Amino acid sequence: MNAAADSPAAFPWATIMAAGFGLLRLSTRDFWAMTPREICSAFGPPPRDGGPTRPVLELMMQQFPDGPTMNEEQE
């Protein structure tokens, strides 16, 4: 019997740390405070709701309008 074949794969610490620190820009304190469930959620697939609908987006655009652009400020 091969013990190596029966043992689970090692946890990919290097990959998780690289993504946590490099991609998510987490501090060491925040990274090590995360639970395994939080880590999985951070790197899991995005929600499938598809984002806001057009009416919701238009309402948000009315509630939070963009400020003047640099070109508009110069005029």
Coordinates of C-alpha atoms in Angstrom, one line a residue:
M1 CA 0.0 0.0 0.0
N2 CA 1.3 3.4 -0.9
A3 CA 0.8 5.9 1.9
A4 CA 1.6 8.9 -0.3
A5 CA -1.3 7.9 -2.7
D6 CA -3.7 7.7 0.2
S7 CA -2.8 11.0 1.9
P8 CA -4.6 14.3 0.9
A9 CA -2.8 16.9 -1.2
A10 CA -0.9 19.5 0.8
F11 CA -2.7 22.8 1.3
P12 CA -1.5 25.3 -1.4
W13 CA -0.2 27.9 1.1
A14 CA 2.0 29.7 -1.4
T15 CA -0.8 30.2 -3.9
I16 CA -3.3 31.3 -1.3
M17 CA -0.8 33.7 0.3
A18 CA 0.2 35.2 -3.1
A19 CA -3.5 35.8 -4.0
G20 CA -4.3 37.2 -0.5
F21 CA -1.4 39.5 -0.3
G22 CA -0.9 40.3 -4.0
L23 CA -4.3 40.2 -5.6
L24 CA -6.6 41.2 -2.6
R25 CA -3.9 43.4 -1.1
L26 CA -4.7 42.1 2.4
S27 CA -2.5 43.1 5.4
T28 CA -0.9 40.2 7.2
R29 CA -3.2 40.8 10.1
D30 CA -6.3 40.6 8.0
F31 CA -5.1 37.6 6.0
W32 CA -4.3 35.5 9.0
A33 CA -7.5 36.5 10.7
M34 CA -9.6 35.1 7.9
T35 CA -11.4 31.8 8.4
P36 CA -11.1 29.0 5.8
R37 CA -14.7 29.8 4.7
E38 CA -13.8 33.5 4.2
I39 CA -10.8 32.6 2.2
C40 CA -12.9 30.3 0.0
S41 CA -15.5 33.0 -0.5
A42 CA -12.8 35.5 -1.4
F43 CA -11.5 33.3 -4.2
G44 CA -14.7 31.5 -5.2
P45 CA -16.8 32.2 -8.2
P46 CA -18.7 35.5 -8.4
P47 CA -22.4 35.6 -7.6
R48 CA -24.6 34.5 -10.5
D49 CA -27.2 37.3 -10.1
G50 CA -25.8 39.2 -13.1
G51 CA -25.5 42.6 -11.4
P52 CA -28.0 45.4 -11.2
T53 CA -30.9 45.6 -13.7
R54 CA -31.0 48.7 -16.0
P55 CA -33.7 50.4 -13.9
V56 CA -31.6 49.9 -10.7
L57 CA -28.5 51.1 -12.5
E58 CA -30.3 54.3 -13.7
L59 CA -31.6 55.0 -10.2
M60 CA -28.1 54.6 -8.8
M61 CA -26.8 57.0 -11.5
Q62 CA -29.4 59.6 -10.4
Q63 CA -28.6 59.1 -6.7
F64 CA -24.8 59.1 -7.2
P65 CA -24.0 61.3 -10.2
D66 CA -20.4 61.5 -11.5
G67 CA -18.6 64.7 -10.6
P68 CA -17.4 67.1 -13.3
T69 CA -14.6 65.7 -15.5
M70 CA -11.3 67.5 -15.9
N71 CA -12.4 68.9 -19.2
E72 CA -15.6 70.3 -17.7
E73 CA -13.7 71.9 -14.9
Q74 CA -11.4 73.8 -17.3
E75 CA -14.3 75.3 -19.3

